[in-house]
Every structure is written in structure tokens, then in C-alpha cells.
Amino acid sequence: MDVEQERLRDYLTGSRPDHSLFAPEFLAEVTGEELAELRRELRPLLGRVWTIEPDDAAGADEASPGRYRVRCPRAVVEARVAVDGRGLITELLLEPVPAERPRSVGERLRDLRGPAIALGFLLVLLAMAVDSVLAGSRAGTLAALAGVPALAVVCWFGVPWSWASQYARLPVVAAALVLAAVGLARLPGLPTGRGGYLRLAFAGSAWLAAAAILRGLREAPGERAPLLIANPLPGSRVLIGQGGGGGVNHHAGHPVQRYALDLLCLNRFGARARGPAPRRLAAYQAYGATVAAPCAGTVLAVLDGQADQPVQASPFEPAPQVRQHAYGNHLLLRVEAGGEVVLALAHLRAGSLRVAVGERVEVGQPLAEVGNSGNTTEPHLHLHAAARVGGELVPVPVRLVGRPGRTPWRGRRLDR
């Protein structure tokens, strides 16, 4: 085993990271705390290190740092490491690659827990609607009917329909409302009856959830007028995966990204991917989609070269990510019509960026492709706008050109 492999194994194994393995100039750029944090993130993903082998697929290039594959029970990691004449590490890069072994039945079932929970909401909605038809008394029917509209709101806005088909929500909710209408029509001929308290309690819970979602759809007022943009993914069926207020947009808690949007692409069946929880990047409709300039501006910054992160197919698993810039490959545009407004486009595909710093771009000009780099769980395009006011960055709402009064909340289409 050569010195590079020995140093790599020394870093990945042992009870704690050994800072004496690294050259002083390396530690001047990457702190010991960052090295320890990286290893803490990798250890659950890797488990015990099996072998460290030269990566023949990288090709022989004596001028480049050594490339290796670290094989572990839970993952395979591509490693790039360089050492100096003293045997100290001067460069280190670790990137997980898709597992080469077949996933077990248990792992596949865990990936499907998210879709199963979403399906449960649909089944409960239909069950309550059917219950309103089958109940044998007015009290029972009214109690069942009370929860149907609230559950319809929860299912319409709260269920991630794009895991199966965005087009399915209309017939499902419509069927529930039709059944509820039939139950309502039966009321005059039913006896008064008693009970229905459990149904009423469930209906009350459904209304609380519906009220929280409806309140969360509304964006907080902005300090500046909205930035009008064109569709940044022309030619695609674009679904807003995150957008709107805090109840339906996980970005809302970040001050500068309060109005950020995460954009997915749908296939012709209305699904974001081939399968409910695929692991392959290419299975996602957004991966590789062309990103076009949503407004005219000047390129302020460009970052490229970040590898795609592995897909986090289920929200119930830890994200197997490597440390990268939060935006991954990205670019920043100074918007000409917005004064000091800067628009960020993030999670782009490595090697796809077609513009350079200082370049002026026009609306619709191809800029890059959608990837899965940075702080992301699956391929999508992230965008947000901010303006500098009094030395501080403040978030700027975004609206689609032609529909300035329409809030871009989760579940809406951006391309129409």
C-alpha cells in the first residue's frame, strides 16, 4: 500500500481524526473542526472500511492527485488524495457514488414510507366521504360530512402528488366531494340518531390542519416589489415543489430565502420521476433540463465543478451528502430591471454552465442544466432573489411575468 492509501486509511479509521496527517498549509484552509465534522458525517454512511483500491476508471495521469475507491458495507466512496514529500496530506476530496450492490427489500420499503403516508391521506379522505353515504343517522352523516371539506384541502395542498401523478388530485378530491354531496342529499330521510363524537373530533382535527395549511400558503409581506421573471425551465412542465408561506415552503425560515422557490419538472404522466422513490439521477424529469435566464442581467458569480449529490429517495433516511457549497454549482445574476436585486440559480449540473462572470444575458438565454449539487435531496432548480438595502440583504418576492398577482405556492404550475 502506498503512502496516499495509508494516509487515507488513517484518516477514515481510528477513534478520532489525526490532524498530524495533514500539511500545515492544508489546515490553514480546512480547519480541524471541519475535518472532524466531515468524518462524523461519513462514518454512518460508510460503516467499516473494507478496502482502498486505485480507481482505474480515473485514468493514468501522473500530474493529478491519486484517485481511489473506498469500499465499505454501506457505500462506495471516490477519494482523491495527494501527499507531499513528508507524507502529509495536501489535498483530500471524498465523494460517495451510487451503491453497486442491489438494495434490500427492507431498504426499498423504507424508501416508500413517504408515498405510503401520502396514500394514507387519500384513503382517509375517501373513507370519510364513503362514511357520509353509509351512515344510518343524521348525527353520523353530519359528523362524517364535517371533515370531508377539510380533508380535501389537506389532500389538495398537503399531499406530494408529484410522487405519483399531479393530475390525479382532481379526480380523487372530486370523487370525495361527490360522495359527500350524496350523503348530504340523504339527510332528510334519515332518523336523528345519536353519537358521532369520534367523527366530530376527527373532523375538528382535519379543520385545524386545513386552517394551518391555508394560513401557510400566504407569503409574509415584502419590503420590495416582486421581481417579475419568465419561466426558467422553458419547454418543461414546471411544478413548484417549495414556495409560498411558511406552511408550504421550508425556505421561509431563512431570512434571505423567505421567497425562494424549488422547481421540479413533470413527465407526461404528471410525476416528477420514473417511480415514486428512484435512486438514479436520470430517473428524475428535472435532471439535465435546460435552465434559461428568467430575466435580463449581468452574471456576478459562477461556481462549477461540484459533483452531483446522491439522491435522498426517502425523507426518513439521513442524506448521504458530501460537504459542498450549499448552492452547489450556481450562478448569480444582477437583475437590470431590479436595481440592486440579485437572483440566485442553484443546484446546477457540473460542466453545464455556459456563461462567465461579467457576461450580460437576455431573457430565455440558456445558462446551464439542472443537477443535484449542493444542499439538495433530488434534482431540482432552486431560485431566490435578494436586494441590498442599507448594507443588509433583504428577500425579494418573485412572480411570473403576466401573472404578477399570483402567489407561487407549492403545488402550482409555473409554466402556465
mmCIF file of C-alpha atoms in Angstrom, residues 88-279:
data_model
loop_
_atom_site.group_PDB
_atom_site.id
_atom_site.type_symbol
_atom_site.label_atom_id
_atom_site.label_comp_id
_atom_site.label_asym_id
_atom_site.label_seq_id
_atom_site.Cartn_x
_atom_site.Cartn_y
_atom_site.Cartn_z
ATOM 1 C CA LEU A 88 1.433 14.731 4.791
ATOM 2 C CA ILE A 89 -1.917 15.188 3.064
ATOM 3 C CA THR A 90 -2.095 18.321 0.932
ATOM 4 C CA GLU A 91 -5.392 17.587 -0.871
ATOM 5 C CA LEU A 92 -8.406 15.461 0.056
ATOM 6 C CA LEU A 93 -11.754 15.020 -1.698
ATOM 7 C CA LEU A 94 -14.349 12.373 -0.803
ATOM 8 C CA GLU A 95 -17.487 11.783 -2.874
ATOM 9 C CA PRO A 96 -19.968 8.911 -2.352
ATOM 10 C CA VAL A 97 -21.019 7.051 -5.508
ATOM 11 C CA PRO A 98 -24.206 5.033 -6.027
ATOM 12 C CA ALA A 99 -24.081 1.667 -4.282
ATOM 13 C CA GLU A 100 -23.092 -1.193 -6.562
ATOM 14 C CA ARG A 101 -24.991 -3.836 -4.589
ATOM 15 C CA PRO A 102 -28.756 -4.376 -5.027
ATOM 16 C CA ARG A 103 -30.839 -2.669 -2.384
ATOM 17 C CA SER A 104 -32.506 -4.993 0.094
ATOM 18 C CA VAL A 105 -36.282 -5.387 0.351
ATOM 19 C CA GLY A 106 -36.218 -3.573 3.696
ATOM 20 C CA GLU A 107 -34.366 -0.588 2.204
ATOM 21 C CA ARG A 108 -36.798 -0.395 -0.700
ATOM 22 C CA LEU A 109 -39.760 -0.475 1.663
ATOM 23 C CA ARG A 110 -38.244 2.341 3.749
ATOM 24 C CA ASP A 111 -37.943 4.424 0.596
ATOM 25 C CA LEU A 112 -41.695 4.025 0.075
ATOM 26 C CA ARG A 113 -42.771 5.272 3.505
ATOM 27 C CA GLY A 114 -43.270 8.800 2.194
ATOM 28 C CA PRO A 115 -45.590 7.761 -0.666
ATOM 29 C CA ALA A 116 -47.392 5.399 1.736
ATOM 30 C CA ILE A 117 -48.157 8.251 4.148
ATOM 31 C CA ALA A 118 -49.427 10.380 1.253
ATOM 32 C CA LEU A 119 -51.607 7.484 0.082
ATOM 33 C CA GLY A 120 -52.968 7.194 3.620
ATOM 34 C CA PHE A 121 -54.343 10.747 3.435
ATOM 35 C CA LEU A 122 -56.156 9.882 0.222
ATOM 36 C CA LEU A 123 -57.645 6.723 1.703
ATOM 37 C CA VAL A 124 -58.843 8.587 4.799
ATOM 38 C CA LEU A 125 -60.442 11.264 2.617
ATOM 39 C CA LEU A 126 -62.305 8.676 0.557
ATOM 40 C CA ALA A 127 -63.239 6.698 3.689
ATOM 41 C CA MET A 128 -64.822 9.783 5.284
ATOM 42 C CA ALA A 129 -66.705 10.519 2.076
ATOM 43 C CA VAL A 130 -67.992 6.943 1.883
ATOM 44 C CA ASP A 131 -68.900 7.072 5.580
ATOM 45 C CA SER A 132 -71.104 10.088 4.892
ATOM 46 C CA VAL A 133 -73.088 7.965 2.421
ATOM 47 C CA LEU A 134 -73.294 4.825 4.557
ATOM 48 C CA ALA A 135 -74.083 6.414 7.930
ATOM 49 C CA GLY A 136 -77.555 5.426 9.133
ATOM 50 C CA SER A 137 -78.396 8.575 11.056
ATOM 51 C CA ARG A 138 -78.303 12.327 10.644
ATOM 52 C CA ALA A 139 -75.847 12.685 13.504
ATOM 53 C CA GLY A 140 -73.430 10.192 11.961
ATOM 54 C CA THR A 141 -73.771 11.628 8.472
ATOM 55 C CA LEU A 142 -73.278 15.225 9.598
ATOM 56 C CA ALA A 143 -70.218 14.253 11.640
ATOM 57 C CA ALA A 144 -68.670 12.500 8.633
ATOM 58 C CA LEU A 145 -69.581 15.345 6.290
ATOM 59 C CA ALA A 146 -67.985 17.903 8.594
ATOM 60 C CA GLY A 147 -64.488 16.551 7.970
ATOM 61 C CA VAL A 148 -64.642 15.990 4.204
ATOM 62 C CA PRO A 149 -64.022 19.599 3.046
ATOM 63 C CA ALA A 150 -61.102 19.986 5.467
ATOM 64 C CA LEU A 151 -59.539 16.715 4.363
ATOM 65 C CA ALA A 152 -59.991 17.790 0.748
ATOM 66 C CA VAL A 153 -57.960 20.938 1.487
ATOM 67 C CA VAL A 154 -55.242 18.912 3.224
ATOM 68 C CA CYS A 155 -55.062 16.428 0.355
ATOM 69 C CA TRP A 156 -55.075 19.121 -2.352
ATOM 70 C CA PHE A 157 -52.329 21.261 -0.860
ATOM 71 C CA GLY A 158 -50.508 18.942 1.529
ATOM 72 C CA VAL A 159 -50.037 15.673 -0.359
ATOM 73 C CA PRO A 160 -46.920 15.421 -2.610
ATOM 74 C CA TRP A 161 -48.905 14.397 -5.668
ATOM 75 C CA SER A 162 -45.894 14.567 -7.967
ATOM 76 C CA TRP A 163 -44.611 11.308 -6.404
ATOM 77 C CA ALA A 164 -47.381 9.541 -8.352
ATOM 78 C CA SER A 165 -49.201 11.980 -10.640
ATOM 79 C CA GLN A 166 -50.035 15.634 -10.194
ATOM 80 C CA TYR A 167 -53.022 15.064 -12.444
ATOM 81 C CA ALA A 168 -54.612 12.572 -10.003
ATOM 82 C CA ARG A 169 -55.554 15.068 -7.319
ATOM 83 C CA LEU A 170 -58.534 16.494 -9.212
ATOM 84 C CA PRO A 171 -60.451 13.221 -9.781
ATOM 85 C CA VAL A 172 -59.662 11.937 -6.260
ATOM 86 C CA VAL A 173 -60.832 15.083 -4.470
ATOM 87 C CA ALA A 174 -63.762 15.436 -6.863
ATOM 88 C CA ALA A 175 -64.873 11.853 -6.130
ATOM 89 C CA ALA A 176 -64.771 12.551 -2.386
ATOM 90 C CA LEU A 177 -66.840 15.708 -2.771
ATOM 91 C CA VAL A 178 -69.411 13.921 -4.961
ATOM 92 C CA LEU A 179 -69.797 11.181 -2.340
ATOM 93 C CA ALA A 180 -70.198 13.863 0.329
ATOM 94 C CA ALA A 181 -72.911 15.512 -1.762
ATOM 95 C CA VAL A 182 -74.757 12.172 -1.981
ATOM 96 C CA GLY A 183 -74.549 11.852 1.801
ATOM 97 C CA LEU A 184 -75.906 15.379 2.182
ATOM 98 C CA ALA A 185 -78.829 14.547 -0.136
ATOM 99 C CA ARG A 186 -79.758 11.559 2.056
ATOM 100 C CA LEU A 187 -80.078 13.623 5.237
ATOM 101 C CA PRO A 188 -83.835 14.426 5.079
ATOM 102 C CA GLY A 189 -84.805 10.739 5.044
ATOM 103 C CA LEU A 190 -82.585 9.614 7.938
ATOM 104 C CA PRO A 191 -83.504 9.273 11.608
ATOM 105 C CA THR A 192 -81.952 11.760 14.008
ATOM 106 C CA GLY A 193 -79.791 9.189 15.774
ATOM 107 C CA ARG A 194 -77.114 9.722 18.401
ATOM 108 C CA GLY A 195 -73.335 9.650 18.669
ATOM 109 C CA GLY A 196 -70.827 10.738 16.052
ATOM 110 C CA TYR A 197 -68.497 12.212 18.663
ATOM 111 C CA LEU A 198 -65.406 10.436 17.385
ATOM 112 C CA ARG A 199 -66.222 11.581 13.862
ATOM 113 C CA LEU A 200 -66.622 15.147 15.101
ATOM 114 C CA ALA A 201 -63.281 15.000 16.906
ATOM 115 C CA PHE A 202 -61.603 13.751 13.736
ATOM 116 C CA ALA A 203 -63.328 16.464 11.676
ATOM 117 C CA GLY A 204 -62.115 19.094 14.134
ATOM 118 C CA SER A 205 -58.537 17.861 13.783
ATOM 119 C CA ALA A 206 -58.873 17.948 9.989
ATOM 120 C CA TRP A 207 -60.086 21.549 10.102
ATOM 121 C CA LEU A 208 -57.156 22.581 12.294
ATOM 122 C CA ALA A 209 -54.747 21.020 9.789
ATOM 123 C CA ALA A 210 -56.564 22.647 6.852
ATOM 124 C CA ALA A 211 -56.513 26.054 8.537
ATOM 125 C CA ALA A 212 -52.782 25.758 9.195
ATOM 126 C CA ILE A 213 -52.114 24.899 5.552
ATOM 127 C CA LEU A 214 -54.301 27.708 4.187
ATOM 128 C CA ARG A 215 -52.666 30.209 6.528
ATOM 129 C CA GLY A 216 -49.256 28.914 5.495
ATOM 130 C CA LEU A 217 -49.940 29.479 1.804
ATOM 131 C CA ARG A 218 -49.774 33.251 2.262
ATOM 132 C CA GLU A 219 -46.396 34.904 1.937
ATOM 133 C CA ALA A 220 -45.285 37.430 4.505
ATOM 134 C CA PRO A 221 -45.281 40.992 3.102
ATOM 135 C CA GLY A 222 -42.037 42.008 1.405
ATOM 136 C CA GLU A 223 -40.078 45.218 1.729
ATOM 137 C CA ARG A 224 -39.721 45.497 -2.049
ATOM 138 C CA ALA A 225 -41.990 44.979 -5.022
ATOM 139 C CA PRO A 226 -41.880 41.467 -6.531
ATOM 140 C CA LEU A 227 -39.328 40.646 -9.201
ATOM 141 C CA LEU A 228 -41.067 39.548 -12.400
ATOM 142 C CA ILE A 229 -39.448 36.520 -14.033
ATOM 143 C CA ALA A 230 -40.050 34.292 -17.029
ATOM 144 C CA ASN A 231 -40.196 30.519 -16.706
ATOM 145 C CA PRO A 232 -36.544 29.457 -16.085
ATOM 146 C CA LEU A 233 -37.230 25.914 -17.382
ATOM 147 C CA PRO A 234 -38.788 26.557 -20.807
ATOM 148 C CA GLY A 235 -40.200 23.544 -22.583
ATOM 149 C CA SER A 236 -40.804 21.660 -19.313
ATOM 150 C CA ARG A 237 -43.893 21.077 -17.205
ATOM 151 C CA VAL A 238 -42.702 23.021 -14.159
ATOM 152 C CA LEU A 239 -44.158 22.305 -10.731
ATOM 153 C CA ILE A 240 -43.426 24.441 -7.663
ATOM 154 C CA GLY A 241 -42.124 21.939 -5.135
ATOM 155 C CA GLN A 242 -41.451 24.559 -2.436
ATOM 156 C CA GLY A 243 -42.956 28.037 -2.477
ATOM 157 C CA GLY A 244 -45.403 30.305 -0.696
ATOM 158 C CA GLY A 245 -45.574 30.905 3.041
ATOM 159 C CA GLY A 246 -44.007 29.051 5.926
ATOM 160 C CA GLY A 247 -46.614 26.288 5.971
ATOM 161 C CA VAL A 248 -45.695 25.048 2.498
ATOM 162 C CA ASN A 249 -42.163 26.358 1.986
ATOM 163 C CA HIS A 250 -39.258 25.152 4.122
ATOM 164 C CA HIS A 251 -37.169 28.126 2.913
ATOM 165 C CA ALA A 252 -39.464 30.614 4.684
ATOM 166 C CA GLY A 253 -37.498 30.318 7.922
ATOM 167 C CA HIS A 254 -34.313 31.622 6.271
ATOM 168 C CA PRO A 255 -34.430 35.435 6.186
ATOM 169 C CA VAL A 256 -32.807 35.959 2.781
ATOM 170 C CA GLN A 257 -34.564 32.966 1.187
ATOM 171 C CA ARG A 258 -38.046 33.707 2.524
ATOM 172 C CA TYR A 259 -39.488 33.755 -1.015
ATOM 173 C CA ALA A 260 -37.278 31.041 -2.540
ATOM 174 C CA LEU A 261 -38.743 28.527 -4.983
ATOM 175 C CA ASP A 262 -37.761 24.920 -5.622
ATOM 176 C CA LEU A 263 -38.841 23.898 -9.114
ATOM 177 C CA LEU A 264 -39.454 20.328 -10.280
ATOM 178 C CA CYS A 265 -40.243 19.031 -13.757
ATOM 179 C CA LEU A 266 -43.109 16.644 -14.501
ATOM 180 C CA ASN A 267 -43.250 13.934 -17.131
ATOM 181 C CA ARG A 268 -46.304 13.432 -19.329
ATOM 182 C CA PHE A 269 -47.967 11.401 -16.569
ATOM 183 C CA GLY A 270 -47.631 14.257 -14.082
ATOM 184 C CA ALA A 271 -44.902 12.569 -11.989
ATOM 185 C CA ARG A 272 -41.545 14.089 -11.090
ATOM 186 C CA ALA A 273 -39.675 10.827 -11.743
ATOM 187 C CA ARG A 274 -39.974 7.302 -13.089
ATOM 188 C CA GLY A 275 -41.079 5.569 -9.913
ATOM 189 C CA PRO A 276 -42.071 7.013 -6.514
ATOM 190 C CA ALA A 277 -38.590 6.934 -4.926
ATOM 191 C CA PRO A 278 -35.876 6.196 -7.511
ATOM 192 C CA ARG A 279 -32.166 6.363 -6.730
#
